[in-house]
PDB file of C-alpha atoms in Angstrom:
ATOM      1  CA  MET A  24     -18.724 121.816  13.729  1.00  0.00           C
ATOM      2  CA  GLN A  25     -18.150 124.886  16.516  1.00  0.00           C
ATOM      3  CA  PHE A  26     -21.709 126.300  18.182  1.00  0.00           C
ATOM      4  CA  GLU A  27     -21.515 129.854  19.091  1.00  0.00           C
ATOM      5  CA  THR A  28     -23.378 130.238  22.105  1.00  0.00           C
ATOM      6  CA  LEU A  29     -23.974 132.712  25.070  1.00  0.00           C
ATOM      7  CA  GLY A  30     -23.163 130.459  27.809  1.00  0.00           C
ATOM      8  CA  ARG A  31     -21.464 127.069  28.956  1.00  0.00           C
ATOM      9  CA  HIS A  32     -23.544 124.858  31.328  1.00  0.00           C
ATOM     10  CA  ILE A  33     -21.618 121.879  33.135  1.00  0.00           C
ATOM     11  CA  LEU A  34     -23.763 119.497  35.299  1.00  0.00           C
ATOM     12  CA  VAL A  35     -21.150 117.581  37.832  1.00  0.00           C
ATOM     13  CA  GLU A  36     -21.662 114.602  40.169  1.00  0.00           C
ATOM     14  CA  TYR A  37     -18.798 114.422  42.977  1.00  0.00           C
ATOM     15  CA  TYR A  38     -18.448 110.856  44.381  1.00  0.00           C
ATOM     16  CA  ASN A  39     -16.678 109.775  47.691  1.00  0.00           C
ATOM     17  CA  CYS A  40     -16.594 113.438  49.137  1.00  0.00           C
ATOM     18  CA  ASP A  41     -15.580 114.069  52.873  1.00  0.00           C
ATOM     19  CA  GLU A  42     -18.817 113.353  54.472  1.00  0.00           C
ATOM     20  CA  GLU A  43     -18.067 116.394  57.127  1.00  0.00           C
ATOM     21  CA  ILE A  44     -17.652 118.979  54.651  1.00  0.00           C
ATOM     22  CA  LEU A  45     -21.103 117.840  52.853  1.00  0.00           C
ATOM     23  CA  LYS A  46     -22.935 118.421  56.309  1.00  0.00           C
ATOM     24  CA  ASP A  47     -21.516 121.960  56.899  1.00  0.00           C
ATOM     25  CA  PRO A  48     -23.761 124.917  55.211  1.00  0.00           C
ATOM     26  CA  LYS A  49     -20.718 127.429  55.938  1.00  0.00           C
ATOM     27  CA  ASN A  50     -18.132 125.392  54.678  1.00  0.00           C
ATOM     28  CA  ILE A  51     -20.268 124.760  51.260  1.00  0.00           C
ATOM     29  CA  GLU A  52     -21.004 128.439  50.778  1.00  0.00           C
ATOM     30  CA  LYS A  53     -17.635 129.498  51.440  1.00  0.00           C
ATOM     31  CA  TYR A  54     -16.156 126.726  48.981  1.00  0.00           C
ATOM     32  CA  MET A  55     -18.902 127.489  46.377  1.00  0.00           C
ATOM     33  CA  ASN A  56     -17.858 131.163  46.803  1.00  0.00           C
ATOM     34  CA  ASP A  57     -14.241 130.306  46.333  1.00  0.00           C
ATOM     35  CA  SER A  58     -15.331 128.237  43.238  1.00  0.00           C
ATOM     36  CA  ALA A  59     -16.800 131.012  41.561  1.00  0.00           C
ATOM     37  CA  LEU A  60     -14.174 133.526  42.457  1.00  0.00           C
ATOM     38  CA  ASN A  61     -11.191 130.715  41.138  1.00  0.00           C
ATOM     39  CA  ALA A  62     -12.939 131.382  37.525  1.00  0.00           C
ATOM     40  CA  LYS A  63     -12.954 135.034  38.000  1.00  0.00           C
ATOM     41  CA  ALA A  64     -16.701 135.290  38.155  1.00  0.00           C
ATOM     42  CA  THR A  65     -18.311 138.625  39.920  1.00  0.00           C
ATOM     43  CA  ILE A  66     -20.434 137.071  43.000  1.00  0.00           C
ATOM     44  CA  VAL A  67     -23.485 139.114  42.922  1.00  0.00           C
ATOM     45  CA  ASP A  68     -25.198 137.159  45.905  1.00  0.00           C
ATOM     46  CA  SER A  69     -25.166 133.451  47.477  1.00  0.00           C
ATOM     47  CA  VAL A  70     -28.050 131.510  49.259  1.00  0.00           C
ATOM     48  CA  PHE A  71     -27.460 128.434  51.199  1.00  0.00           C
ATOM     49  CA  HIS A  72     -30.030 126.212  53.266  1.00  0.00           C
ATOM     50  CA  HIS A  73     -29.082 123.439  55.808  1.00  0.00           C
ATOM     51  CA  PHE A  74     -31.410 120.310  55.543  1.00  0.00           C
ATOM     52  CA  ASN A  75     -31.507 118.800  59.116  1.00  0.00           C
ATOM     53  CA  PRO A  76     -30.085 116.465  59.539  1.00  0.00           C
ATOM     54  CA  TRP A  77     -28.442 116.209  56.214  1.00  0.00           C
ATOM     55  CA  GLY A  78     -27.445 118.059  53.218  1.00  0.00           C
ATOM     56  CA  VAL A  79     -27.189 121.559  51.821  1.00  0.00           C
ATOM     57  CA  SER A  80     -28.713 123.375  49.001  1.00  0.00           C
ATOM     58  CA  GLY A  81     -27.593 126.407  47.884  1.00  0.00           C
ATOM     59  CA  ALA A  82     -26.788 128.809  44.687  1.00  0.00           C
ATOM     60  CA  VAL A  83     -23.815 131.725  43.824  1.00  0.00           C
ATOM     61  CA  ILE A  84     -25.587 134.065  41.867  1.00  0.00           C
ATOM     62  CA  ILE A  85     -22.835 135.625  39.747  1.00  0.00           C
ATOM     63  CA  ALA A  86     -22.829 138.566  36.969  1.00  0.00           C
ATOM     64  CA  GLU A  87     -22.290 135.819  34.387  1.00  0.00           C
ATOM     65  CA  SER A  88     -25.247 133.502  35.673  1.00  0.00           C
ATOM     66  CA  HIS A  89     -24.943 130.868  38.544  1.00  0.00           C
ATOM     67  CA  LEU A  90     -23.347 127.799  40.150  1.00  0.00           C
ATOM     68  CA  THR A  91     -25.354 125.435  42.473  1.00  0.00           C
ATOM     69  CA  ILE A  92     -24.877 122.538  44.526  1.00  0.00           C
ATOM     70  CA  HIS A  93     -26.858 119.690  46.455  1.00  0.00           C
ATOM     71  CA  THR A  94     -24.912 117.345  48.978  1.00  0.00           C
ATOM     72  CA  TRP A  95     -26.066 114.256  50.236  1.00  0.00           C
ATOM     73  CA  PRO A  96     -23.427 113.853  52.997  1.00  0.00           C
ATOM     74  CA  GLU A  97     -24.728 110.316  53.964  1.00  0.00           C
ATOM     75  CA  TYR A  98     -23.600 108.922  50.344  1.00  0.00           C
ATOM     76  CA  GLY A  99     -20.722 111.301  50.046  1.00  0.00           C
ATOM     77  CA  TYR A 100     -22.253 112.524  46.875  1.00  0.00           C
ATOM     78  CA  ALA A 101     -22.651 116.151  45.547  1.00  0.00           C
ATOM     79  CA  ALA A 102     -24.518 117.190  42.634  1.00  0.00           C
ATOM     80  CA  ALA A 103     -23.504 120.884  41.487  1.00  0.00           C
ATOM     81  CA  ASP A 104     -23.967 122.789  37.805  1.00  0.00           C
ATOM     82  CA  PHE A 105     -21.955 125.626  37.117  1.00  0.00           C
ATOM     83  CA  PHE A 106     -23.641 127.848  34.216  1.00  0.00           C
ATOM     84  CA  THR A 107     -21.279 130.552  32.926  1.00  0.00           C
ATOM     85  CA  CYS A 108     -21.582 133.466  30.185  1.00  0.00           C
ATOM     86  CA  GLY A 109     -18.681 135.330  28.544  1.00  0.00           C
ATOM     87  CA  ASP A 110     -15.409 134.597  29.235  1.00  0.00           C
ATOM     88  CA  ILE A 111     -15.643 132.862  32.636  1.00  0.00           C
ATOM     89  CA  ASP A 112     -14.335 128.998  32.400  1.00  0.00           C
ATOM     90  CA  PRO A 113     -16.828 127.017  34.717  1.00  0.00           C
ATOM     91  CA  TRP A 114     -14.000 124.751  34.693  1.00  0.00           C
ATOM     92  CA  LYS A 115     -12.166 126.301  36.961  1.00  0.00           C
ATOM     93  CA  SER A 116     -15.089 126.224  39.102  1.00  0.00           C
ATOM     94  CA  PHE A 117     -15.345 122.492  38.602  1.00  0.00           C
ATOM     95  CA  GLU A 118     -11.800 121.531  39.469  1.00  0.00           C
ATOM     96  CA  LEU A 119     -11.555 123.824  42.625  1.00  0.00           C
ATOM     97  CA  LEU A 120     -14.634 122.359  44.139  1.00  0.00           C
ATOM     98  CA  GLU A 121     -13.590 118.666  43.300  1.00  0.00           C
ATOM     99  CA  GLU A 122     -10.199 119.553  45.487  1.00  0.00           C
ATOM    100  CA  LEU A 123     -12.303 121.372  48.044  1.00  0.00           C
ATOM    101  CA  LEU A 124     -14.737 118.500  48.679  1.00  0.00           C
ATOM    102  CA  LYS A 125     -12.150 115.759  48.657  1.00  0.00           C
ATOM    103  CA  ALA A 126     -13.815 114.114  45.784  1.00  0.00           C
ATOM    104  CA  GLU A 127     -12.525 110.891  44.881  1.00  0.00           C
ATOM    105  CA  ARG A 128     -14.343 110.747  41.585  1.00  0.00           C
ATOM    106  CA  SER A 129     -16.243 113.303  39.426  1.00  0.00           C
ATOM    107  CA  GLU A 130     -18.239 112.922  36.304  1.00  0.00           C
ATOM    108  CA  SER A 131     -19.262 115.861  34.122  1.00  0.00           C
ATOM    109  CA  THR A 132     -21.240 117.099  31.041  1.00  0.00           C
ATOM    110  CA  GLU A 133     -20.856 120.199  29.276  1.00  0.00           C
ATOM    111  CA  ILE A 134     -23.925 121.373  27.718  1.00  0.00           C
ATOM    112  CA  PRO A 135     -24.073 124.861  25.307  1.00  0.00           C
ATOM    113  CA  ARG A 136     -26.364 127.053  26.662  1.00  0.00           C
ATOM    114  CA  GLY A 137     -27.853 129.940  24.108  1.00  0.00           C
ATOM    115  CA  LEU A 138     -27.461 128.484  20.778  1.00  0.00           C
ATOM    116  CA  THR A 139     -27.097 131.886  18.863  1.00  0.00           C
ATOM    117  CA  SER A 140     -28.203 130.190  15.515  1.00  0.00           C
ATOM    118  CA  LYS A 141     -31.267 128.996  17.548  1.00  0.00           C
ATOM    119  CA  ILE A 142     -32.077 132.376  18.871  1.00  0.00           C
ATOM    120  CA  GLN A 143     -31.798 133.939  15.609  1.00  0.00           C
ATOM    121  CA  LYS A 144     -33.874 131.214  14.302  1.00  0.00           C
ATOM    122  CA  PHE A 145     -36.944 131.129  16.390  1.00  0.00           C
ATOM    123  CA  SER A 146     -36.882 135.301  17.031  1.00  0.00           C
ATOM    124  CA  LYS A 147     -39.730 136.981  15.779  1.00  0.00           C
ATOM    125  CA  LYS A 148     -37.352 140.264  14.795  1.00  0.00           C
ATOM    126  CA  ASP A 149     -34.099 140.919  13.536  1.00  0.00           C
ATOM    127  CA  LEU A 150     -31.436 140.561  16.261  1.00  0.00           C
ATOM    128  CA  GLY A 151     -28.531 141.485  14.521  1.00  0.00           C
ATOM    129  CA  LYS A 152     -24.993 140.024  16.016  1.00  0.00           C
ATOM    130  CA  ILE A 153     -25.866 138.095  19.393  1.00  0.00           C
ATOM    131  CA  THR A 154     -23.061 138.619  21.884  1.00  0.00           C
ATOM    132  CA  PHE A 155     -22.849 138.356  25.629  1.00  0.00           C
ATOM    133  CA  LYS A 156     -22.905 141.588  26.953  1.00  0.00           C
ATOM    134  CA  PRO A 157     -21.670 141.654  30.634  1.00  0.00           C
ATOM    135  CA  GLU A 158     -22.096 145.701  30.934  1.00  0.00           C
ATOM    136  CA  ALA A 159     -25.831 145.068  30.663  1.00  0.00           C
ATOM    137  CA  ILE A 160     -25.930 142.732  33.474  1.00  0.00           C
TER     138      ILE A 160
END
């Protein structure tokens, strides 16, 4: 069974990453932006925060949704998510970030978002054909 969706959302756990990389908010922001561009996403903005002494949290807002991360350098661990709409492949972001963080292992789950059949079912009006419209962003 194939679902028609507005987006794809990948939740990722990166293990045994380079701890020095995970501590550096400038590098994490650059790597997240590079990961967005690797998927051919359009970056709108990015915001990152360094938690002293450990960890970085941040988000890259893309025209096609968002990428987020939180790092725990003391454990060599990072949690990230890649939510994309339209033709943007979130796995391209995932793969590059895994390489840049020097993760030895990762686990991931993909969740379909915006199931069009449910949007139609629960809507109080006739929506017609539901599509992702990049020009409307």
